[in-house]
CSV table of C-alpha atoms in Angstrom, one decimal:
chain,number,residue,atom,x,y,z
A,17,MET,CA,-14.9,-0.6,-0.4
A,18,ALA,CA,-15.2,3.1,0.1
A,19,LEU,CA,-11.8,4.1,-1.3
A,20,GLN,CA,-11.8,7.2,-3.5
A,21,ALA,CA,-9.5,8.8,-6.0
A,22,GLY,CA,-10.0,12.5,-6.5
A,23,ILE,CA,-9.5,14.2,-9.9
A,24,VAL,CA,-7.7,17.5,-9.4
A,25,GLY,CA,-6.0,20.1,-11.5
A,26,LEU,CA,-6.3,23.8,-12.5
A,27,PRO,CA,-9.5,25.0,-14.0
A,28,ASN,CA,-10.1,24.1,-17.7
A,29,VAL,CA,-7.5,21.3,-17.9
A,30,GLY,CA,-10.3,18.8,-18.8
A,31,LYS,CA,-11.1,17.3,-15.4
A,32,SER,CA,-14.9,17.3,-15.8
A,33,THR,CA,-14.8,16.1,-19.4
A,34,LEU,CA,-12.6,13.2,-18.2
A,35,PHE,CA,-15.0,12.5,-15.3
A,36,ASN,CA,-18.0,12.5,-17.6
A,37,ALA,CA,-16.3,10.0,-19.9
A,38,LEU,CA,-15.3,7.8,-16.9
A,39,THR,CA,-18.5,7.7,-15.1
A,40,ALA,CA,-21.2,8.8,-17.6
A,41,ALA,CA,-22.6,10.7,-14.6
A,42,GLY,CA,-23.3,13.9,-16.6
A,43,ALA,CA,-21.2,16.2,-14.5
A,44,GLU,CA,-21.4,19.7,-15.9
A,45,SER,CA,-18.5,20.7,-18.1
A,46,ALA,CA,-17.9,24.2,-19.5
A,47,ASN,CA,-15.1,26.5,-20.7
A,48,TYR,CA,-14.8,28.6,-17.6
A,49,PRO,CA,-13.4,28.1,-14.1
A,50,PHE,CA,-15.3,26.5,-11.2
A,51,CYS,CA,-18.1,24.8,-13.3
A,52,THR,CA,-17.7,21.9,-10.8
A,53,ILE,CA,-18.5,23.5,-7.4
A,54,GLU,CA,-19.6,20.4,-5.4
A,55,PRO,CA,-17.6,17.2,-5.9
A,56,ASN,CA,-19.3,14.8,-8.3
A,57,VAL,CA,-18.9,11.1,-7.4
A,58,GLY,CA,-19.1,8.1,-9.7
A,59,MET,CA,-18.3,4.4,-9.7
A,60,VAL,CA,-15.9,3.4,-12.6
A,61,PRO,CA,-15.7,-0.2,-13.7
A,62,VAL,CA,-12.2,-1.6,-13.8
A,63,PRO,CA,-11.7,-3.7,-17.0
A,64,ASP,CA,-10.1,-7.1,-16.2
A,65,GLU,CA,-9.4,-9.7,-18.9
A,66,ARG,CA,-9.3,-12.4,-16.2
A,67,LEU,CA,-13.1,-12.3,-15.9
A,68,GLU,CA,-13.5,-13.4,-19.6
A,69,ARG,CA,-11.0,-16.1,-19.0
A,70,ILE,CA,-13.1,-17.5,-16.2
A,71,HIS,CA,-16.3,-17.1,-18.3
A,72,LYS,CA,-14.9,-19.2,-21.1
A,73,ILE,CA,-14.7,-22.1,-18.7
A,74,ILE,CA,-17.6,-21.5,-16.4
A,75,ALA,CA,-21.0,-20.7,-18.1
A,76,THR,CA,-22.9,-18.1,-16.2
A,77,ASP,CA,-25.6,-15.4,-16.6
A,78,LYS,CA,-23.7,-12.3,-15.4
A,79,VAL,CA,-20.1,-11.1,-15.4
A,80,ILE,CA,-19.5,-8.2,-13.0
A,81,PRO,CA,-16.2,-6.3,-12.8
A,82,THR,CA,-15.0,-4.5,-9.7
A,83,ALA,CA,-15.0,-0.7,-9.6
A,84,VAL,CA,-13.2,2.4,-8.2
A,85,GLU,CA,-14.9,5.5,-6.8
A,86,ILE,CA,-13.9,8.7,-8.6
A,87,VAL,CA,-14.5,12.2,-7.2
A,88,ASP,CA,-14.4,15.2,-9.5
A,89,ILE,CA,-13.2,18.2,-7.4
A,90,ALA,CA,-13.5,21.9,-8.3
A,91,GLY,CA,-10.4,23.4,-10.0
A,92,LEU,CA,-7.7,24.9,-7.8
A,93,VAL,CA,-6.0,28.3,-8.4
A,94,ARG,CA,-3.0,30.0,-7.1
A,95,GLY,CA,-3.7,31.3,-3.5
A,96,ALA,CA,-6.2,28.5,-2.7
A,97,SER,CA,-4.3,27.8,0.6
A,98,GLN,CA,-5.3,31.3,1.6
A,99,GLY,CA,-8.9,30.8,0.4
A,100,GLU,CA,-8.6,32.2,-3.2
A,101,GLY,CA,-11.1,30.9,-5.7
A,102,LEU,CA,-12.9,27.9,-4.2
A,103,GLY,CA,-9.8,27.1,-2.2
A,104,ASN,CA,-11.4,26.2,1.1
A,105,GLN,CA,-14.0,23.9,-0.5
A,106,PHE,CA,-11.3,22.3,-2.7
A,107,LEU,CA,-8.9,21.6,0.2
A,108,GLY,CA,-11.7,20.2,2.3
A,109,HIS,CA,-12.8,17.8,-0.4
A,110,ILE,CA,-9.4,16.6,-1.4
A,111,ARG,CA,-8.5,15.7,2.3
A,112,ASN,CA,-11.2,13.0,2.1
A,113,VAL,CA,-9.9,11.1,-0.9
A,114,ASP,CA,-7.3,8.3,-0.7
A,115,ALA,CA,-5.4,9.1,-3.9
A,116,VAL,CA,-5.0,11.9,-6.4
A,117,LEU,CA,-5.5,11.9,-10.1
A,118,HIS,CA,-3.7,15.1,-11.2
A,119,VAL,CA,-5.0,16.1,-14.6
A,120,VAL,CA,-2.4,18.2,-16.5
A,121,ARG,CA,-3.2,20.1,-19.7
A,122,CYS,CA,-0.8,19.0,-22.5
A,123,PHE,CA,-2.3,20.6,-25.5
A,124,GLU,CA,-2.5,24.0,-27.1
A,125,ASP,CA,-6.0,25.4,-28.0
A,126,GLY,CA,-6.7,29.1,-28.4
A,127,ASP,CA,-10.4,28.4,-27.9
A,128,VAL,CA,-9.9,26.9,-24.4
A,129,VAL,CA,-8.9,29.5,-21.9
A,130,HIS,CA,-5.9,28.7,-19.6
A,131,VAL,CA,-6.2,30.3,-16.2
A,132,ASP,CA,-2.6,31.5,-16.4
A,133,GLY,CA,-2.7,32.5,-20.0
A,134,SER,CA,-0.4,29.8,-21.5
A,135,VAL,CA,0.2,26.1,-21.4
A,136,ASP,CA,3.0,24.9,-19.1
A,137,PRO,CA,2.4,21.6,-17.4
A,138,ILE,CA,5.3,21.8,-15.0
A,139,ARG,CA,4.2,25.3,-13.9
A,140,ASP,CA,0.7,24.0,-13.5
A,141,ILE,CA,1.9,21.0,-11.4
A,142,GLU,CA,4.0,23.2,-9.2
A,143,THR,CA,1.1,25.7,-8.7
A,144,ILE,CA,-1.0,22.9,-7.2
A,145,ASP,CA,1.8,21.3,-5.3
A,146,ILE,CA,2.7,24.6,-3.7
A,147,GLU,CA,-0.8,25.3,-2.6
A,148,LEU,CA,-1.2,21.8,-1.2
A,149,VAL,CA,2.1,21.9,0.7
A,150,LEU,CA,1.1,25.3,2.1
A,151,ALA,CA,-2.2,24.0,3.3
A,152,ASP,CA,-0.6,20.9,4.9
A,153,LEU,CA,2.1,23.1,6.5
A,154,ASP,CA,-0.5,25.3,8.1
A,155,SER,CA,-2.3,22.3,9.5
A,156,ALA,CA,1.0,20.6,10.7
A,157,ARG,CA,2.2,23.8,12.5
A,158,LYS,CA,-1.0,24.0,14.4
A,159,ARG,CA,-0.8,20.4,15.5
A,160,LEU,CA,2.9,20.8,16.3
A,161,ASP,CA,2.1,23.7,18.7
A,162,LYS,CA,-0.6,21.6,20.4
A,163,TRP,CA,1.6,18.5,20.9
A,164,SER,CA,4.7,20.4,21.9
A,165,LYS,CA,2.8,21.8,24.9
A,166,GLN,CA,1.7,18.4,25.9
A,167,ALA,CA,5.1,16.9,25.4
A,168,LYS,CA,6.6,19.1,28.1
A,169,GLY,CA,4.9,16.9,30.6
A,170,GLY,CA,6.8,13.8,29.3
A,171,ASP,CA,3.7,12.1,27.7
A,172,LYS,CA,5.1,9.4,25.3
A,173,GLU,CA,2.4,9.8,22.7
A,174,ALA,CA,2.8,13.6,22.8
A,175,VAL,CA,6.6,13.3,22.4
A,176,PHE,CA,6.1,10.9,19.4
A,177,GLN,CA,3.6,13.3,17.7
A,178,ARG,CA,5.8,16.3,18.4
A,179,ASP,CA,8.9,14.6,16.8
A,180,LEU,CA,6.9,13.4,13.8
A,181,LEU,CA,5.3,16.8,13.2
A,182,THR,CA,8.7,18.5,13.5
A,183,LYS,CA,10.0,16.1,10.8
A,184,MET,CA,7.0,16.9,8.6
A,185,VAL,CA,7.3,20.7,9.0
A,186,ASP,CA,11.0,20.7,8.2
A,187,HIS,CA,10.3,18.6,5.1
A,188,MET,CA,7.5,20.8,3.8
A,189,ASP,CA,9.5,24.0,4.7
A,190,ALA,CA,11.9,22.8,2.0
A,191,GLY,CA,8.9,22.7,-0.4
A,192,GLN,CA,8.6,18.9,-0.5
A,193,PRO,CA,5.3,17.0,-0.4
A,194,LEU,CA,4.9,14.6,2.5
A,195,ARG,CA,4.6,11.6,0.1
A,196,SER,CA,8.4,11.9,-0.4
A,197,LEU,CA,9.2,11.8,3.4
A,198,GLU,CA,10.8,8.6,4.6
A,199,LEU,CA,9.1,7.3,7.7
A,200,GLU,CA,9.1,4.4,10.1
A,201,PRO,CA,6.0,2.2,10.0
A,202,ARG,CA,4.4,3.7,13.1
A,203,GLU,CA,5.1,7.2,11.7
A,204,ALA,CA,3.6,6.3,8.4
A,205,GLU,CA,0.4,5.0,10.1
A,206,ALA,CA,0.1,8.3,12.1
A,207,LEU,CA,0.6,10.3,8.9
A,208,THR,CA,-2.2,8.4,7.2
A,209,ALA,CA,-4.5,9.1,10.1
A,210,ALA,CA,-3.7,12.8,9.9
A,211,GLN,CA,-5.2,13.0,6.4
A,212,MET,CA,-2.5,15.3,5.1
A,213,ILE,CA,-3.1,16.1,1.4
A,214,THR,CA,0.4,15.8,0.1
A,215,SER,CA,0.9,12.4,1.7
A,216,LYS,CA,-1.6,10.8,-0.8
A,217,PRO,CA,-0.2,8.9,-3.8
A,218,VAL,CA,-0.5,10.7,-7.1
A,219,LEU,CA,-1.0,9.6,-10.7
A,220,TYR,CA,-0.4,12.2,-13.4
A,221,VAL,CA,-3.0,12.2,-16.2
A,222,CYS,CA,-1.8,14.0,-19.3
A,223,ASN,CA,-4.7,15.4,-21.3
A,224,VAL,CA,-3.7,15.7,-24.9
A,225,ALA,CA,-5.5,17.0,-28.0
A,226,GLU,CA,-7.9,14.9,-30.0
A,227,ASP,CA,-5.3,14.4,-32.7
A,228,GLY,CA,-2.5,13.9,-30.1
A,229,VAL,CA,-3.3,10.3,-29.0
A,230,GLY,CA,-0.2,8.2,-29.6
A,231,ALA,CA,1.8,11.1,-31.0
A,232,ASP,CA,5.0,12.6,-29.6
A,233,ASN,CA,4.3,15.4,-27.2
A,234,ALA,CA,6.9,17.6,-25.6
A,235,PHE,CA,4.5,18.6,-22.8
A,236,VAL,CA,4.0,14.9,-21.9
A,237,ASP,CA,7.7,14.3,-22.0
A,238,LYS,CA,8.2,17.0,-19.4
A,239,VAL,CA,5.5,15.5,-17.1
A,240,ARG,CA,7.1,12.0,-17.5
A,241,ALA,CA,10.4,13.4,-16.4
A,242,ARG,CA,8.9,15.2,-13.4
A,243,ALA,CA,6.9,12.1,-12.4
A,244,ALA,CA,10.1,9.9,-12.6
A,245,THR,CA,11.7,12.1,-9.8
A,246,GLU,CA,8.7,11.3,-7.6
A,247,ASP,CA,8.3,7.6,-8.5
A,248,ALA,CA,4.8,8.6,-9.7
A,249,GLY,CA,2.8,7.1,-12.6
A,250,VAL,CA,1.7,8.8,-15.8
A,251,VAL,CA,-1.3,8.0,-18.1
A,252,VAL,CA,-1.7,9.8,-21.4
A,253,ILE,CA,-5.3,10.3,-22.5
A,254,SER,CA,-7.5,12.7,-24.6
A,255,ALA,CA,-10.5,13.5,-22.5
A,256,GLN,CA,-12.4,14.8,-25.5
A,257,VAL,CA,-11.7,11.6,-27.5
A,258,GLU,CA,-12.7,9.5,-24.5
A,259,ALA,CA,-15.9,11.5,-24.1
A,260,GLU,CA,-16.8,10.8,-27.7
A,261,ILE,CA,-16.0,7.0,-27.4
A,262,SER,CA,-18.2,6.7,-24.3
A,263,GLU,CA,-21.2,7.9,-26.3
A,264,LEU,CA,-20.8,5.2,-29.0
A,265,ASP,CA,-22.4,1.8,-29.2
A,266,PRO,CA,-20.0,-1.2,-29.0
A,267,GLU,CA,-19.7,-1.7,-32.8
A,268,GLU,CA,-19.1,2.0,-33.5
A,269,ARG,CA,-16.7,2.1,-30.6
A,270,ALA,CA,-14.6,-0.7,-32.0
A,271,GLU,CA,-14.4,0.9,-35.4
A,272,PHE,CA,-13.5,4.3,-33.9
A,273,LEU,CA,-10.7,2.8,-31.8
A,274,SER,CA,-9.4,0.9,-34.8
A,275,ASP,CA,-9.3,4.2,-36.8
A,276,LEU,CA,-7.3,5.7,-34.0
A,277,GLY,CA,-4.9,2.8,-33.8
A,278,LEU,CA,-6.0,2.0,-30.2
A,279,ALA,CA,-6.6,-1.5,-28.8
A,280,GLU,CA,-8.9,-0.2,-26.1
A,281,PRO,CA,-10.1,3.1,-24.7
A,282,GLY,CA,-7.6,5.1,-22.7
A,283,LEU,CA,-10.1,5.1,-19.8
A,284,ASN,CA,-9.4,1.3,-19.3
A,285,SER,CA,-5.8,2.0,-18.6
A,286,LEU,CA,-6.7,4.9,-16.4
A,287,ALA,CA,-9.1,2.8,-14.3
A,288,ARG,CA,-6.6,0.0,-13.9
A,289,GLU,CA,-3.8,2.4,-12.9
A,290,THR,CA,-6.1,4.2,-10.4
A,291,TYR,CA,-6.9,0.8,-8.9
A,292,ARG,CA,-3.2,0.1,-8.5
A,293,LEU,CA,-2.6,3.5,-7.1
A,294,LEU,CA,-5.1,2.8,-4.3
A,295,GLY,CA,-3.2,-0.3,-3.4
A,296,LEU,CA,-6.1,-2.7,-4.3
A,297,ASN,CA,-6.2,-6.3,-5.2
A,298,THR,CA,-8.9,-8.4,-6.9
A,299,TYR,CA,-10.3,-11.8,-6.1
A,300,PHE,CA,-13.1,-13.6,-8.0
A,301,THR,CA,-16.1,-15.7,-7.2
A,302,ALA,CA,-17.6,-17.9,-9.9
A,303,GLY,CA,-20.8,-19.9,-10.1
A,304,GLU,CA,-23.9,-20.6,-12.2
A,305,LYS,CA,-25.5,-17.2,-11.4
A,306,GLU,CA,-22.5,-14.9,-11.8
A,307,ILE,CA,-18.8,-14.4,-12.1
A,308,ARG,CA,-17.8,-11.4,-10.1
A,309,ALA,CA,-14.6,-9.5,-9.2
A,310,TRP,CA,-14.3,-8.2,-5.6
A,311,THR,CA,-12.0,-5.5,-4.3
A,312,ILE,CA,-9.7,-6.0,-1.3
A,313,ARG,CA,-6.6,-4.4,0.2
A,314,ASP,CA,-3.2,-6.0,-0.3
A,315,GLY,CA,-2.5,-8.4,2.6
A,316,TRP,CA,-6.1,-9.2,3.6
A,317,THR,CA,-6.9,-12.6,4.9
A,318,ALA,CA,-9.6,-14.9,3.7
A,319,PRO,CA,-12.1,-13.9,6.4
A,320,GLN,CA,-11.6,-10.2,5.6
A,321,ALA,CA,-12.1,-10.9,1.9
A,322,ALA,CA,-15.3,-12.8,2.7
A,323,GLY,CA,-16.5,-9.8,4.6
A,324,VAL,CA,-16.5,-7.7,1.4
A,325,ILE,CA,-19.4,-9.9,0.2
A,326,HIS,CA,-21.3,-9.8,3.5
A,327,THR,CA,-20.3,-9.3,7.1
A,328,ASP,CA,-21.9,-12.6,8.0
A,329,PHE,CA,-19.4,-14.3,5.8
A,330,GLU,CA,-16.5,-12.9,7.9
A,331,ARG,CA,-18.2,-13.6,11.2
A,332,GLY,CA,-19.1,-17.2,10.4
A,333,PHE,CA,-16.0,-18.0,8.2
A,334,ILE,CA,-15.1,-21.7,8.3
A,335,ARG,CA,-12.8,-22.1,5.3
A,336,ALA,CA,-12.1,-21.0,1.7
A,337,GLU,CA,-11.8,-23.2,-1.3
A,338,VAL,CA,-9.2,-21.6,-3.5
A,339,TYR,CA,-7.8,-22.1,-7.0
A,340,THR,CA,-6.0,-20.0,-9.7
A,341,ILE,CA,-7.4,-19.1,-13.1
A,342,GLU,CA,-4.3,-20.8,-14.7
A,343,ASP,CA,-5.2,-24.1,-13.0
A,344,LEU,CA,-8.9,-23.7,-14.0
A,345,GLU,CA,-7.9,-23.3,-17.6
A,346,ALA,CA,-5.5,-26.3,-17.5
A,347,ALA,CA,-8.2,-28.5,-15.8
A,348,GLY,CA,-11.0,-27.4,-18.1
A,349,GLY,CA,-13.4,-26.8,-15.2
A,350,GLU,CA,-13.9,-27.1,-11.5
A,351,ALA,CA,-14.5,-30.8,-11.6
A,352,GLY,CA,-11.1,-31.2,-13.3
A,353,LEU,CA,-9.5,-29.0,-10.5
A,354,LYS,CA,-10.7,-31.5,-7.9
A,355,THR,CA,-9.4,-34.5,-9.9
A,356,ALA,CA,-6.0,-32.8,-10.3
A,357,GLY,CA,-5.8,-31.8,-6.7
A,358,LYS,CA,-5.7,-28.1,-7.5
A,359,LEU,CA,-8.6,-27.0,-5.3
A,360,ARG,CA,-7.0,-26.0,-2.1
A,361,ILE,CA,-8.6,-25.6,1.3
A,362,GLU,CA,-7.4,-22.5,3.2
A,363,GLY,CA,-8.2,-21.3,6.7
A,364,LYS,CA,-8.5,-18.0,8.6
A,365,GLU,CA,-4.8,-17.2,8.3
A,366,TYR,CA,-4.6,-17.4,4.5
A,367,VAL,CA,-3.6,-14.2,2.8
A,368,VAL,CA,-5.6,-13.8,-0.4
A,369,LYS,CA,-3.6,-13.3,-3.5
A,370,ASP,CA,-4.5,-11.1,-6.4
A,371,GLY,CA,-6.4,-13.2,-9.0
A,372,ASP,CA,-7.5,-16.0,-6.6
A,373,VAL,CA,-10.9,-17.6,-7.2
A,374,LEU,CA,-12.6,-18.3,-3.9
A,375,HIS,CA,-15.6,-20.3,-2.6
A,376,PHE,CA,-16.4,-19.5,1.0
A,377,ARG,CA,-17.8,-21.9,3.6
A,378,PHE,CA,-19.4,-20.2,6.6
A,379,ASN,CA,-21.9,-20.6,9.4
A,380,VAL,CA,-24.8,-18.2,9.4
């Protein structure tokens, strides 16, 4: 699935260091603004302990996790909505992503320049929020002018668009992002289609110092308080530590994590939270050749889920054989599932649940 989360933030907050660690894609990272000019894109595996649970029961050659697509976007500065810095490029790139990972600097370091001269995560968040609201407001006002003229003739769609855009403009005039605007289902669908930046869900990523992992941090506390008012998530991570971890072999990595008192890299949590932010679910296929996780949207039916593997699977869908990992573990294998009557047959209307294991039957 071509869903993307974009890493955004002010220059020098650790976006590209984090992206490098996430994707091992080698995006350039340097201590000056705008080192990332074109967006870098990488696929990030999403750790899922359920894969190993299946693998313990079903012997196979390969275990393949699902992944999310991450885009590293050039740093934003004050005035970007009027074209300052790389504002126009930034705004164009961020409109194309489905969710936002807002990296916020939560550490002091005199050797790392802050674009505003001091560390203040709430000021930094507000700088970006204001620029994005202003960009959306400009776009919405232009659309409102267009639809208002058409609505004078009584066209129902034009009247709907005019009323929705009026609601949006009023909300943003009060300095509020569109993701906090309450809408009816049809209005929400129209807003999604409009690709407004501030309508996208946000996850705040607090970048702390190398020695700040797991420690109390007043900057992080402020971000958590801010996020709570928006019903947004927060992940605390040290981009520099994660970059170091990503370069180690598995044995060294385990030892390094143990020394830090961590059960897993922070990137694992970030990948999972990004997956949830995008509104994604996972189903699994399991056989002798491979066990694999597949990405679907919440609410997708069995034929739609089959289409993720191949469009022929969706077109020729007959039925799906479905079971849960818990039932697999209790039965000790797929043969036991059949004996216990836990292997269900589902048709075209079945809505796939997160964690289902599926075998598809289809006509070519």
